[in-house]
Structures are given as C-alpha cells and as structure tokens.
Tab-separated table of C-alpha atoms and ligand atoms in Angstrom:
chain	number	residue	atom	x	y	z
A	179	MET	CA	77.598	-80.119	-49.436
A	180	ALA	CA	80.319	-80.077	-52.084
A	181	LYS	CA	80.726	-83.828	-51.637
A	182	ASP	CA	76.989	-84.423	-52.244
A	183	LYS	CA	77.284	-82.435	-55.426
A	184	ILE	CA	80.181	-84.532	-56.707
A	185	ASP	CA	78.325	-87.752	-55.832
A	186	MET	CA	75.316	-86.722	-57.894
A	187	GLU	CA	77.277	-85.554	-60.925
A	188	LEU	CA	76.580	-87.738	-63.916
A	189	PRO	CA	79.151	-89.131	-66.332
A	190	GLU	CA	78.757	-88.312	-70.022
A	191	VAL	CA	78.305	-91.899	-71.204
A	192	LEU	CA	75.232	-93.597	-69.799
A	193	PRO	CA	74.073	-97.179	-70.403
A	194	GLU	CA	71.029	-97.720	-72.581
A	195	HIS	CA	69.755	-100.689	-70.528
A	196	ILE	CA	70.479	-101.092	-66.803
A	197	GLY	CA	69.460	-104.371	-65.159
A	198	PHE	CA	68.957	-104.533	-61.389
A	199	ILE	CA	69.000	-107.718	-59.334
A	200	MET	CA	67.119	-106.484	-56.287
A	201	ASP	CA	68.819	-108.660	-53.692
A	202	GLY	CA	69.361	-108.370	-49.947
A	203	ASN	CA	65.882	-107.489	-48.688
A	204	GLY	CA	65.807	-110.407	-46.252
A	205	ARG	CA	69.214	-109.596	-44.748
A	206	TRP	CA	68.288	-105.926	-44.482
A	207	ALA	CA	65.249	-106.877	-42.366
A	208	LYS	CA	67.179	-109.451	-40.334
A	209	LYS	CA	69.738	-106.825	-39.338
A	210	ARG	CA	66.829	-104.883	-37.865
A	211	LEU	CA	65.354	-107.963	-36.162
A	212	MET	CA	62.327	-107.686	-38.430
A	213	PRO	CA	60.605	-110.354	-40.580
A	214	ARG	CA	61.922	-110.846	-44.117
A	215	THR	CA	58.685	-109.469	-45.563
A	216	PHE	CA	59.480	-106.079	-43.990
A	217	GLY	CA	62.621	-106.058	-46.137
A	218	HIS	CA	60.545	-106.633	-49.259
A	219	VAL	CA	58.321	-103.655	-48.387
A	220	GLU	CA	61.404	-101.437	-48.006
A	221	GLY	CA	62.891	-102.891	-51.181
A	222	ALA	CA	59.749	-101.912	-53.092
A	223	LYS	CA	60.214	-98.300	-51.923
A	224	THR	CA	63.790	-98.299	-53.206
A	225	PHE	CA	62.573	-99.731	-56.512
A	226	GLU	CA	60.248	-96.735	-56.926
A	227	LYS	CA	62.998	-94.231	-56.098
A	228	ILE	CA	65.407	-95.825	-58.573
A	229	VAL	CA	62.759	-95.941	-61.327
A	230	ARG	CA	62.054	-92.221	-60.907
A	231	TYR	CA	65.736	-91.338	-60.793
A	232	CYS	CA	66.514	-93.332	-63.945
A	233	ARG	CA	63.666	-91.629	-65.726
A	234	ASP	CA	64.874	-88.191	-64.591
A	235	ILE	CA	68.407	-88.760	-65.855
A	236	GLY	CA	67.203	-90.111	-69.214
A	237	ILE	CA	67.952	-93.861	-69.081
A	238	LYS	CA	66.030	-95.491	-71.954
A	239	CYS	CA	65.489	-98.981	-70.515
A	240	ILE	CA	65.643	-100.408	-66.996
A	241	SER	CA	64.859	-103.911	-65.839
A	242	PHE	CA	64.324	-105.286	-62.345
A	243	TYR	CA	64.501	-108.864	-61.133
A	244	ALA	CA	61.457	-109.021	-58.854
A	245	PHE	CA	60.751	-112.761	-58.628
A	246	SER	CA	62.701	-115.630	-60.141
A	247	THR	CA	61.519	-119.028	-61.369
A	248	GLU	CA	63.536	-120.383	-58.408
A	249	ASN	CA	61.971	-118.128	-55.761
A	250	TRP	CA	58.906	-120.425	-55.480
A	251	LYS	CA	61.158	-122.544	-53.227
A	252	ARG	CA	60.678	-120.023	-50.411
A	253	SER	CA	58.113	-120.370	-47.625
A	254	SER	CA	54.511	-119.900	-48.717
A	255	GLU	CA	54.299	-116.970	-46.291
A	256	GLU	CA	57.149	-115.147	-48.031
A	257	VAL	CA	55.903	-115.996	-51.542
A	258	THR	CA	52.429	-114.680	-50.636
A	259	ALA	CA	53.901	-111.462	-49.209
A	260	ILE	CA	55.929	-110.874	-52.392
A	261	MET	CA	52.869	-111.617	-54.591
A	262	ASN	CA	50.781	-109.140	-52.582
A	263	LEU	CA	53.410	-106.448	-53.023
A	264	LEU	CA	53.559	-107.218	-56.711
A	265	SER	CA	49.764	-106.961	-57.065
A	266	GLN	CA	49.781	-103.641	-55.243
A	267	TYR	CA	52.497	-102.391	-57.541
A	268	ILE	CA	50.652	-103.468	-60.684
A	269	VAL	CA	47.696	-101.360	-59.605
A	270	LYS	CA	49.982	-98.478	-58.601
A	271	ALA	CA	51.915	-98.782	-61.856
A	272	ARG	CA	49.280	-96.576	-63.442
A	273	GLU	CA	50.892	-93.653	-61.604
A	274	HIS	CA	53.809	-94.009	-63.970
A	275	PHE	CA	51.601	-93.405	-67.014
A	276	VAL	CA	51.785	-89.659	-66.646
A	277	GLU	CA	55.521	-90.013	-66.642
A	278	GLU	CA	55.508	-91.539	-70.108
A	279	THR	CA	56.952	-94.840	-68.994
A	280	ARG	CA	56.198	-98.020	-70.880
A	281	ILE	CA	55.815	-100.977	-68.498
A	282	VAL	CA	56.394	-104.576	-69.576
A	283	PHE	CA	56.335	-107.694	-67.399
A	284	VAL	CA	58.906	-110.236	-68.554
A	285	GLY	CA	58.695	-113.846	-67.447
A	286	ASP	CA	56.222	-116.709	-67.534
A	287	LYS	CA	52.936	-115.065	-66.571
A	288	SER	CA	51.027	-118.352	-66.784
A	289	ALA	CA	51.951	-119.159	-63.157
A	290	PHE	CA	49.926	-116.221	-61.817
A	291	PRO	CA	46.209	-116.074	-60.988
A	292	GLU	CA	44.031	-114.960	-63.920
A	293	ASP	CA	43.119	-111.552	-62.405
A	294	MET	CA	46.769	-110.700	-61.781
A	295	ARG	CA	47.733	-111.793	-65.285
A	296	GLN	CA	44.971	-109.665	-66.794
A	297	GLN	CA	46.111	-106.656	-64.753
A	298	MET	CA	49.656	-107.060	-66.033
A	299	ILE	CA	48.452	-107.295	-69.637
A	300	SER	CA	46.230	-104.268	-69.184
A	301	VAL	CA	49.114	-102.153	-67.792
A	302	GLU	CA	51.284	-103.277	-70.724
A	303	ASN	CA	48.599	-102.351	-73.251
A	304	ASP	CA	47.843	-98.991	-71.636
A	305	THR	CA	51.508	-97.945	-71.625
A	306	ARG	CA	52.541	-99.451	-74.962
A	307	HIS	CA	52.709	-96.069	-76.726
A	308	PHE	CA	55.106	-94.405	-74.229
A	309	ASP	CA	58.680	-94.129	-75.405
A	310	LYS	CA	60.530	-91.933	-72.912
A	311	MET	CA	61.620	-94.945	-70.892
A	312	THR	CA	60.800	-98.646	-70.749
A	313	LEU	CA	60.507	-100.360	-67.379
A	314	LEU	CA	60.817	-104.142	-67.525
A	315	ILE	CA	59.709	-106.031	-64.429
A	316	ALA	CA	60.921	-109.627	-64.337
A	317	VAL	CA	58.349	-111.819	-62.598
A	318	ASN	CA	58.497	-115.607	-62.530
A	319	TYR	CA	61.512	-114.961	-64.711
A	320	GLY	CA	64.419	-117.306	-65.365
A	321	GLY	CA	66.996	-116.891	-68.112
A	322	ARG	CA	67.078	-120.615	-68.830
A	323	ASP	CA	63.295	-120.835	-68.852
A	324	GLU	CA	63.200	-117.930	-71.320
A	325	ILE	CA	65.701	-119.600	-73.674
A	326	LYS	CA	63.837	-122.926	-73.404
A	327	ASN	CA	60.654	-121.076	-74.300
A	328	ALA	CA	62.350	-119.440	-77.309
A	329	ALA	CA	63.587	-122.873	-78.453
A	330	LYS	CA	60.003	-124.177	-78.360
A	331	LEU	CA	58.632	-121.200	-80.307
A	332	ILE	CA	61.341	-121.521	-82.961
A	333	SER	CA	60.907	-125.320	-83.225
A	334	ARG	CA	57.184	-124.871	-83.755
A	335	LYS	CA	57.822	-122.476	-86.651
A	336	VAL	CA	60.240	-124.980	-88.205
A	337	LYS	CA	57.722	-127.802	-87.762
A	338	GLU	CA	54.973	-125.741	-89.378
A	339	GLY	CA	57.270	-124.964	-92.333
A	340	LYS	CA	57.368	-121.227	-91.505
A	341	LEU	CA	61.111	-121.187	-90.843
A	342	ASP	CA	64.069	-123.024	-92.369
A	343	ILE	CA	66.585	-124.472	-89.869
A	344	ASP	CA	69.459	-122.914	-91.810
A	345	ASP	CA	67.888	-119.481	-91.411
A	346	ILE	CA	68.110	-119.617	-87.604
A	347	THR	CA	70.557	-116.943	-86.458
A	348	GLU	CA	71.412	-115.343	-83.118
A	349	GLU	CA	68.870	-112.658	-84.017
A	350	THR	CA	66.201	-115.360	-84.386
A	351	VAL	CA	66.839	-116.420	-80.791
A	352	SER	CA	66.822	-112.794	-79.541
A	353	GLU	CA	63.539	-112.179	-81.367
A	354	HIS	CA	61.865	-115.017	-79.461
A	355	LEU	CA	62.884	-113.879	-75.976
A	356	TYR	CA	60.580	-111.869	-73.695
A	357	THR	CA	62.887	-108.911	-74.342
A	358	SER	CA	62.702	-109.124	-78.149
A	359	GLU	CA	61.908	-105.420	-78.527
A	360	PHE	CA	64.512	-104.158	-76.068
A	361	PRO	CA	68.289	-103.679	-76.046
A	362	ASP	CA	70.707	-106.123	-74.417
A	363	VAL	CA	71.783	-105.285	-70.867
A	364	ASP	CA	74.674	-102.778	-70.853
A	365	LEU	CA	75.116	-102.546	-67.093
A	366	LEU	CA	74.015	-105.226	-64.638
A	367	ILE	CA	73.888	-104.138	-61.008
A	368	ARG	CA	73.775	-106.621	-58.153
A	369	PRO	CA	73.801	-105.264	-54.631
A	370	SER	CA	74.055	-107.305	-51.410
A	371	GLY	CA	77.488	-108.828	-51.815
A	372	GLU	CA	76.654	-111.903	-53.912
A	373	LEU	CA	78.873	-112.312	-56.974
A	374	ARG	CA	76.484	-114.149	-59.314
A	375	ILE	CA	73.680	-113.449	-61.763
A	376	SER	CA	71.228	-116.065	-60.454
A	377	ASN	CA	69.681	-116.862	-63.862
A	378	TYR	CA	68.990	-113.217	-64.789
A	379	MET	CA	68.951	-112.352	-68.511
A	380	ILE	CA	71.781	-114.758	-69.255
A	381	TRP	CA	71.456	-114.277	-73.035
A	382	GLN	CA	71.047	-110.499	-72.853
A	383	CYS	CA	74.025	-110.113	-70.461
A	384	ALA	CA	76.512	-111.756	-72.859
A	385	TYR	CA	78.445	-108.466	-73.061
A	386	ALA	CA	77.052	-106.613	-70.056
A	387	GLU	CA	79.326	-104.783	-67.655
A	388	PHE	CA	78.849	-106.028	-64.084
A	389	TYR	CA	78.696	-103.865	-60.974
A	390	PHE	CA	78.584	-105.592	-57.605
A	391	SER	CA	78.048	-103.758	-54.335
A	392	ASP	CA	77.860	-104.820	-50.682
A	393	VAL	CA	74.998	-102.391	-50.055
A	394	LEU	CA	71.706	-104.241	-49.456
A	395	TRP	CA	68.941	-103.422	-51.965
A	396	PRO	CA	66.720	-101.321	-49.634
A	397	ASP	CA	69.734	-99.008	-49.120
A	398	PHE	CA	70.624	-98.860	-52.819
A	399	LEU	CA	69.526	-95.269	-53.387
A	400	PRO	CA	70.374	-92.945	-56.318
A	401	GLY	CA	73.794	-92.031	-54.826
A	402	GLU	CA	74.775	-95.721	-55.037
A	403	LEU	CA	73.484	-95.919	-58.596
A	404	ASN	CA	75.659	-92.956	-59.506
A	405	LYS	CA	78.738	-94.835	-58.280
A	406	ALA	CA	77.772	-97.665	-60.635
A	407	LEU	CA	77.267	-95.211	-63.508
A	408	HIS	CA	80.732	-93.716	-62.959
A	409	SER	CA	82.264	-97.178	-62.838
A	410	TYR	CA	80.474	-98.068	-66.104
A	411	ALA	CA	81.577	-94.875	-67.852
A	412	ALA	CA	85.232	-95.589	-67.007
A	413	ARG	CA	85.238	-99.020	-68.648
A	414	SER	CA	86.446	-99.941	-72.095
A	415	ARG	CA	83.883	-102.129	-73.859
A	416	ARG	CA	85.547	-104.031	-76.660
A	417	PHE	CA	82.999	-106.714	-77.603
A	418	GLY	CA	85.839	-108.975	-78.663
A	419	GLY	CA	87.595	-106.310	-80.719
A	420	VAL	CA	90.731	-104.399	-79.743
B	20	LIG	C1	65.627	-110.215	-52.976
B	20	LIG	O1	65.952	-110.198	-51.632
B	20	LIG	C2	64.146	-110.223	-53.237
B	20	LIG	C3	63.628	-111.430	-53.879
B	20	LIG	C4	64.311	-112.499	-54.188
B	20	LIG	C5	62.213	-111.395	-54.164
B	20	LIG	P1	66.112	-111.569	-50.863
B	20	LIG	O2	64.790	-111.961	-50.334
B	20	LIG	O3	66.775	-112.577	-51.700
B	20	LIG	O4	67.047	-111.115	-49.664
B	20	LIG	P2	68.260	-111.930	-49.050
B	20	LIG	O5	69.167	-112.257	-50.194
B	20	LIG	O6	67.680	-113.155	-48.432
B	20	LIG	O7	68.874	-111.002	-48.082
B	21	LIG	C1	67.809	-113.271	-57.221
B	21	LIG	O1	67.987	-113.242	-55.846
B	21	LIG	C2	66.351	-113.153	-57.552
B	21	LIG	C3	65.751	-111.841	-57.345
B	21	LIG	C4	66.349	-110.789	-56.900
B	21	LIG	C5	64.356	-111.748	-57.695
B	21	LIG	P1	68.044	-114.589	-54.987
B	21	LIG	O2	68.217	-114.175	-53.577
B	21	LIG	O3	66.868	-115.438	-55.299
B	21	LIG	O4	69.350	-115.299	-55.564
B	21	LIG	P2	70.322	-116.359	-54.898
B	21	LIG	O5	69.465	-117.440	-54.321
B	21	LIG	O6	71.095	-115.637	-53.841
B	21	LIG	O7	71.201	-116.808	-56.006
B	22	LIG	MG1	68.707	-113.108	-51.999
C-alpha cells in the first residue's frame, strides 16, 4: 500500500510537452501467442489511460506516435487493422471534448481516405477552443517529411516575394512545422527496449530529455509514466549553458 503511494507521488517539476513513441504492441501480442493486431487493440487502451492520466495531473501538451511514414511497409492486413483502430478513435475522440482537450492530428493527412481526413479536420475544429491540454496524434508522420514540407512552404513564400531569404531563422522553420503552435518536446518516452527515435519529431526533440524503458507499450500504465516523470525531474537541463 505504502509502496503504491510512493509510486504515484508526483515530482514538483513536470514537463510541458511529453512525446510518446507507442512501440512494442506486436511483441506484446506475440508473447501471448496472439496476432499483432491484438497488440494494437491493447495499445489503444493504454493510450486512453495515459491521456486521461496526463490530463488529470495537469500536463499541458502530449503527443503520440500512432503511425509513421515508414509504417506503410507493413502487411496490408496490419495497416488496415491500425487504420480501423484510428478511425474508431477519431469518432470516439469526441468523448474527450467534455474534458476540455484540444485534439490535433500531426502528419501528412493527404494519404488518408477523404472521409477519414474530414473527420480528423472536424475533430480539430470542434476542439480548437479547449486549452486545458493539447493532445497531438501523429499519423502518417515522419520528422524528415515534416521538415521537407516546411522547406517547400518556406521556398514558396520566397519565390512569391513574401519572404526574404535573409529573414529565414530557426523560428521560421518551427513556424512551418505541423507543431507550429505547440512547445518543443521536453520529455520523449520510448518503451519496448529500442534505443532510437525512429523519425519522431526530430526538430522538436533537439533538446528533449529521453526516457527509454523495456516495458512494452500495452503495459506502459500511469505507474510507469511516473517513473519517467521522476527521472525527468532529477535531470539538469542546460541547453548548452553551464
Ligand atoms: C507500435 O508497435 C505500433 C505501431 C508502429 C503502429 P509495433 O507494431 O511496432 O510493435 P513491435 O515493435 O513490432 O513489437
Ligand atoms: C515507431 O515504431 C513508430 C510508431 C510507434 C508509430 P516502429 O516500430 O515503426 O519503429 P522501428 O521500426 O522499430 O524503428
Ligand atoms: Mg515497433
């Protein structure tokens, strides 16, 4: 009992933006001799629990890597299962409205069917005015793709005479990313034992603190998040200073 209490105690300093790479669903299912898609269903449940917990403890911005620009390489069966889960979530996302959560889908939406794209835009518009917490869901997202896209947008402005090349700053690049309105990642969490960021928010993670865990995503419940929060709070962030 006492141990549970200690585990759930929160540190004083909390990150403003936590990024989650939801990895390990397939291995979680394999360990149970189940198809990979079963792992994605369980992973979606964990996603919901973590979103609610973050909202309850007052985190301002959370982002989740749901589907990468590289994940199209998977079998069509697995891609379809993930897309179906995503569609279900978009519809269900409306449940979060009452909880004052703004929802934004980051990534290249043009790859999705028109009805799905419209649903995403409608959820974004309907939640735009909420400011308790922002939930970013990265779908068909790739950090390199995002930077390439920003380069195109900026080049177009230069070509049209709306922007001078010498006025391009780091802020200009940030302002043309999908995350232009949101803070950089403070804490990036990757469960499942892999020690890489797999193209996730590579610009926004320039000064992020990393937390890696061997726990597979479906098992990454609030107690595990608290361990990450304690680890984060104990670090000294210097941003190149002393
Ligand atoms: C992450 O879990 C979910 C997505 C990439 C959509 P994985 O499916 O990558 O699970 P593992 O890494 O194969 O265990
Ligand atoms: C990263 O996981 C992508 C998502 C969680 C959506 P992957 O399983 O695709 O990453 P790699 O292949 O292990 O680098
Ligand atoms: Mg994986």
